[in-house]
Amino acid sequence: MLDAPNVFIDSRTNSICSVPQMVYGNKPTDGGFLFLSPEERDELLKREPGTEKFIRQIYGATEYINNKARYCLWLVGASPSELRKSPFIMERAEQVRQFRLNSTKAATQRSADTPTLFQEIRHPAGEYIIIPRHSSETRRYSSIT
């Protein structure tokens, strides 16, 4: 940090240099049924060890800022026959389907056809940075990784 005047940057829609566009992260719209607490993850792995390949740690703003562990069922590319081997995954997929069907939004209702996937997937293939959408007014800086 330097002893210098404060500089404020005006809002803009285009980047000032050649960098990838910032986008929101994945949007599950799942009623929480694709998410797992650390305890739920551990219990699932005890009961159904074959599901480990479908579990990923997820970083929302709260998890990232507060260094909390949270997991999700990441079923992109999973075959229907693999998914049918897991009663837990099948039950959660049905809960997601019902949650989406009960929505008043047409787009959410249509996504009930793919209950094993997040409604919107924007996960980058390569490296990326995390910039939390919200933070705390008491923070003197924004956490970015």
PDB file of C-alpha atoms in Angstrom:
ATOM      1  CA  MET A   1       0.000   0.000   0.000  1.00  0.00           C
ATOM      2  CA  LEU A   2       1.181   3.490  -0.787  1.00  0.00           C
ATOM      3  CA  ASP A   3       0.654   6.811   0.887  1.00  0.00           C
ATOM      4  CA  ALA A   4      -1.280   8.281  -2.027  1.00  0.00           C
ATOM      5  CA  PRO A   5      -4.657   9.843  -2.762  1.00  0.00           C
ATOM      6  CA  ASN A   6      -7.744   7.643  -3.021  1.00  0.00           C
ATOM      7  CA  VAL A   7      -8.698   6.869  -6.611  1.00  0.00           C
ATOM      8  CA  PHE A   8     -12.232   5.892  -7.572  1.00  0.00           C
ATOM      9  CA  ILE A   9     -12.958   4.020 -10.782  1.00  0.00           C
ATOM     10  CA  ASP A  10     -16.194   4.729 -12.603  1.00  0.00           C
ATOM     11  CA  SER A  11     -18.503   1.897 -13.560  1.00  0.00           C
ATOM     12  CA  ARG A  12     -17.960   0.550 -17.062  1.00  0.00           C
ATOM     13  CA  THR A  13     -19.244  -2.350 -19.137  1.00  0.00           C
ATOM     14  CA  ASN A  14     -16.103  -3.018 -21.153  1.00  0.00           C
ATOM     15  CA  SER A  15     -12.700  -4.009 -19.862  1.00  0.00           C
ATOM     16  CA  ILE A  16      -9.764  -1.610 -20.279  1.00  0.00           C
ATOM     17  CA  CYS A  17      -7.530  -4.463 -21.510  1.00  0.00           C
ATOM     18  CA  SER A  18      -7.760  -7.915 -23.073  1.00  0.00           C
ATOM     19  CA  VAL A  19      -9.029 -10.176 -20.291  1.00  0.00           C
ATOM     20  CA  PRO A  20     -11.876 -12.699 -20.092  1.00  0.00           C
ATOM     21  CA  GLN A  21     -15.290 -11.291 -19.278  1.00  0.00           C
ATOM     22  CA  MET A  22     -16.488 -11.538 -15.672  1.00  0.00           C
ATOM     23  CA  VAL A  23     -19.584 -13.679 -15.310  1.00  0.00           C
ATOM     24  CA  TYR A  24     -21.732 -14.910 -12.469  1.00  0.00           C
ATOM     25  CA  GLY A  25     -20.982 -18.408 -11.299  1.00  0.00           C
ATOM     26  CA  ASN A  26     -23.118 -21.487 -11.673  1.00  0.00           C
ATOM     27  CA  LYS A  27     -26.802 -21.211 -10.780  1.00  0.00           C
ATOM     28  CA  PRO A  28     -28.240 -24.364  -9.233  1.00  0.00           C
ATOM     29  CA  THR A  29     -31.939 -23.410  -8.745  1.00  0.00           C
ATOM     30  CA  ASP A  30     -32.306 -26.697  -6.902  1.00  0.00           C
ATOM     31  CA  GLY A  31     -33.909 -25.940  -3.542  1.00  0.00           C
ATOM     32  CA  GLY A  32     -30.616 -26.938  -1.940  1.00  0.00           C
ATOM     33  CA  PHE A  33     -30.955 -30.587  -2.942  1.00  0.00           C
ATOM     34  CA  LEU A  34     -27.729 -30.695  -4.983  1.00  0.00           C
ATOM     35  CA  PHE A  35     -25.731 -29.387  -2.009  1.00  0.00           C
ATOM     36  CA  LEU A  36     -24.138 -31.319   0.839  1.00  0.00           C
ATOM     37  CA  SER A  37     -22.807 -30.247   4.192  1.00  0.00           C
ATOM     38  CA  PRO A  38     -19.499 -31.854   5.219  1.00  0.00           C
ATOM     39  CA  GLU A  39     -21.468 -34.225   7.467  1.00  0.00           C
ATOM     40  CA  GLU A  40     -23.861 -35.218   4.650  1.00  0.00           C
ATOM     41  CA  ARG A  41     -20.890 -35.773   2.329  1.00  0.00           C
ATOM     42  CA  ASP A  42     -19.146 -38.012   4.881  1.00  0.00           C
ATOM     43  CA  GLU A  43     -22.323 -40.015   5.521  1.00  0.00           C
ATOM     44  CA  LEU A  44     -22.968 -40.450   1.793  1.00  0.00           C
ATOM     45  CA  LEU A  45     -19.415 -41.667   1.188  1.00  0.00           C
ATOM     46  CA  LYS A  46     -19.797 -44.239   3.987  1.00  0.00           C
ATOM     47  CA  ARG A  47     -23.060 -45.550   2.513  1.00  0.00           C
ATOM     48  CA  GLU A  48     -22.209 -45.175  -1.176  1.00  0.00           C
ATOM     49  CA  PRO A  49     -18.434 -44.923  -1.734  1.00  0.00           C
ATOM     50  CA  GLY A  50     -18.930 -44.976  -5.522  1.00  0.00           C
ATOM     51  CA  THR A  51     -20.446 -41.502  -5.392  1.00  0.00           C
ATOM     52  CA  GLU A  52     -17.131 -39.822  -4.531  1.00  0.00           C
ATOM     53  CA  LYS A  53     -16.469 -38.938  -8.177  1.00  0.00           C
ATOM     54  CA  PHE A  54     -19.727 -36.943  -8.243  1.00  0.00           C
ATOM     55  CA  ILE A  55     -18.931 -34.738  -5.236  1.00  0.00           C
ATOM     56  CA  ARG A  56     -17.103 -31.433  -5.561  1.00  0.00           C
ATOM     57  CA  GLN A  57     -16.296 -28.725  -3.089  1.00  0.00           C
ATOM     58  CA  ILE A  58     -18.180 -25.568  -3.959  1.00  0.00           C
ATOM     59  CA  TYR A  59     -17.286 -21.975  -3.230  1.00  0.00           C
ATOM     60  CA  GLY A  60     -20.073 -19.476  -2.861  1.00  0.00           C
ATOM     61  CA  ALA A  61     -19.352 -16.072  -1.359  1.00  0.00           C
ATOM     62  CA  THR A  62     -20.133 -17.235   2.191  1.00  0.00           C
ATOM     63  CA  GLU A  63     -17.984 -20.361   1.947  1.00  0.00           C
ATOM     64  CA  TYR A  64     -15.129 -18.501   0.333  1.00  0.00           C
ATOM     65  CA  ILE A  65     -15.065 -15.498   2.672  1.00  0.00           C
ATOM     66  CA  ASN A  66     -15.541 -17.551   5.845  1.00  0.00           C
ATOM     67  CA  ASN A  67     -13.409 -20.545   4.796  1.00  0.00           C
ATOM     68  CA  LYS A  68     -16.286 -22.993   5.241  1.00  0.00           C
ATOM     69  CA  ALA A  69     -16.534 -26.331   3.504  1.00  0.00           C
ATOM     70  CA  ARG A  70     -19.612 -27.065   1.388  1.00  0.00           C
ATOM     71  CA  TYR A  71     -20.079 -29.633  -1.327  1.00  0.00           C
ATOM     72  CA  CYS A  72     -22.353 -30.287  -4.265  1.00  0.00           C
ATOM     73  CA  LEU A  73     -23.354 -33.164  -6.470  1.00  0.00           C
ATOM     74  CA  TRP A  74     -21.642 -32.338  -9.773  1.00  0.00           C
ATOM     75  CA  LEU A  75     -23.264 -34.715 -12.232  1.00  0.00           C
ATOM     76  CA  VAL A  76     -22.162 -33.180 -15.527  1.00  0.00           C
ATOM     77  CA  GLY A  77     -21.293 -36.015 -17.918  1.00  0.00           C
ATOM     78  CA  ALA A  78     -22.597 -38.748 -15.615  1.00  0.00           C
ATOM     79  CA  SER A  79     -24.445 -41.495 -17.454  1.00  0.00           C
ATOM     80  CA  PRO A  80     -27.995 -42.379 -16.408  1.00  0.00           C
ATOM     81  CA  SER A  81     -26.863 -45.929 -15.584  1.00  0.00           C
ATOM     82  CA  GLU A  82     -24.201 -44.560 -13.196  1.00  0.00           C
ATOM     83  CA  LEU A  83     -26.732 -42.316 -11.492  1.00  0.00           C
ATOM     84  CA  ARG A  84     -29.276 -45.121 -11.071  1.00  0.00           C
ATOM     85  CA  LYS A  85     -26.710 -47.013  -8.958  1.00  0.00           C
ATOM     86  CA  SER A  86     -27.085 -44.390  -6.233  1.00  0.00           C
ATOM     87  CA  PRO A  87     -30.372 -44.277  -4.323  1.00  0.00           C
ATOM     88  CA  PHE A  88     -29.196 -41.031  -2.706  1.00  0.00           C
ATOM     89  CA  ILE A  89     -28.558 -39.285  -6.021  1.00  0.00           C
ATOM     90  CA  MET A  90     -31.834 -40.534  -7.473  1.00  0.00           C
ATOM     91  CA  GLU A  91     -33.739 -39.237  -4.434  1.00  0.00           C
ATOM     92  CA  ARG A  92     -32.027 -35.848  -4.595  1.00  0.00           C
ATOM     93  CA  ALA A  93     -32.638 -35.582  -8.353  1.00  0.00           C
ATOM     94  CA  GLU A  94     -36.337 -36.241  -7.789  1.00  0.00           C
ATOM     95  CA  GLN A  95     -36.431 -33.541  -5.106  1.00  0.00           C
ATOM     96  CA  VAL A  96     -34.800 -31.077  -7.512  1.00  0.00           C
ATOM     97  CA  ARG A  97     -37.286 -32.046 -10.225  1.00  0.00           C
ATOM     98  CA  GLN A  98     -40.250 -31.433  -7.896  1.00  0.00           C
ATOM     99  CA  PHE A  99     -38.795 -28.138  -6.659  1.00  0.00           C
ATOM    100  CA  ARG A 100     -38.383 -26.880 -10.217  1.00  0.00           C
ATOM    101  CA  LEU A 101     -41.822 -28.057 -11.326  1.00  0.00           C
ATOM    102  CA  ASN A 102     -43.376 -26.103  -8.444  1.00  0.00           C
ATOM    103  CA  SER A 103     -41.742 -22.862  -9.566  1.00  0.00           C
ATOM    104  CA  THR A 104     -43.777 -20.069 -11.118  1.00  0.00           C
ATOM    105  CA  LYS A 105     -41.009 -19.375 -13.655  1.00  0.00           C
ATOM    106  CA  ALA A 106     -41.328 -21.161 -16.988  1.00  0.00           C
ATOM    107  CA  ALA A 107     -37.537 -21.449 -17.406  1.00  0.00           C
ATOM    108  CA  THR A 108     -37.238 -23.140 -14.018  1.00  0.00           C
ATOM    109  CA  GLN A 109     -40.084 -25.505 -14.832  1.00  0.00           C
ATOM    110  CA  ARG A 110     -38.352 -26.464 -18.106  1.00  0.00           C
ATOM    111  CA  SER A 111     -35.145 -27.214 -16.213  1.00  0.00           C
ATOM    112  CA  ALA A 112     -37.049 -29.904 -14.278  1.00  0.00           C
ATOM    113  CA  ASP A 113     -36.227 -32.084 -17.324  1.00  0.00           C
ATOM    114  CA  THR A 114     -32.561 -32.056 -16.210  1.00  0.00           C
ATOM    115  CA  PRO A 115     -32.739 -32.342 -12.407  1.00  0.00           C
ATOM    116  CA  THR A 116     -29.220 -33.745 -12.107  1.00  0.00           C
ATOM    117  CA  LEU A 117     -27.674 -30.544 -13.462  1.00  0.00           C
ATOM    118  CA  PHE A 118     -27.442 -27.004 -12.193  1.00  0.00           C
ATOM    119  CA  GLN A 119     -29.937 -24.824 -14.036  1.00  0.00           C
ATOM    120  CA  GLU A 120     -27.131 -22.649 -15.413  1.00  0.00           C
ATOM    121  CA  ILE A 121     -23.582 -23.964 -15.723  1.00  0.00           C
ATOM    122  CA  ARG A 122     -20.843 -21.397 -16.182  1.00  0.00           C
ATOM    123  CA  HIS A 123     -17.935 -23.306 -14.706  1.00  0.00           C
ATOM    124  CA  PRO A 124     -14.780 -22.416 -16.658  1.00  0.00           C
ATOM    125  CA  ALA A 125     -12.613 -25.173 -18.090  1.00  0.00           C
ATOM    126  CA  GLY A 126      -9.340 -23.549 -17.073  1.00  0.00           C
ATOM    127  CA  GLU A 127      -8.109 -21.321 -14.308  1.00  0.00           C
ATOM    128  CA  TYR A 128     -10.375 -18.682 -12.851  1.00  0.00           C
ATOM    129  CA  ILE A 129     -10.585 -16.235  -9.995  1.00  0.00           C
ATOM    130  CA  ILE A 130     -13.286 -15.987  -7.374  1.00  0.00           C
ATOM    131  CA  ILE A 131     -14.736 -12.588  -6.593  1.00  0.00           C
ATOM    132  CA  PRO A 132     -17.523 -12.866  -4.017  1.00  0.00           C
ATOM    133  CA  ARG A 133     -20.747 -11.165  -5.002  1.00  0.00           C
ATOM    134  CA  HIS A 134     -21.212  -9.859  -1.487  1.00  0.00           C
ATOM    135  CA  SER A 135     -18.979  -9.280   1.483  1.00  0.00           C
ATOM    136  CA  SER A 136     -19.176  -7.303   4.706  1.00  0.00           C
ATOM    137  CA  GLU A 137     -19.200  -3.573   5.206  1.00  0.00           C
ATOM    138  CA  THR A 138     -16.697  -4.087   8.020  1.00  0.00           C
ATOM    139  CA  ARG A 139     -14.056  -5.528   5.668  1.00  0.00           C
ATOM    140  CA  ARG A 140     -11.291  -3.165   4.684  1.00  0.00           C
ATOM    141  CA  TYR A 141     -10.615  -5.146   1.494  1.00  0.00           C
ATOM    142  CA  SER A 142     -12.347  -7.555  -0.893  1.00  0.00           C
ATOM    143  CA  SER A 143     -11.231 -11.167  -0.931  1.00  0.00           C
ATOM    144  CA  ILE A 144     -10.222 -12.330  -4.407  1.00  0.00           C
ATOM    145  CA  THR A 145      -8.426 -15.544  -5.274  1.00  0.00           C
TER     146      THR A 145
END
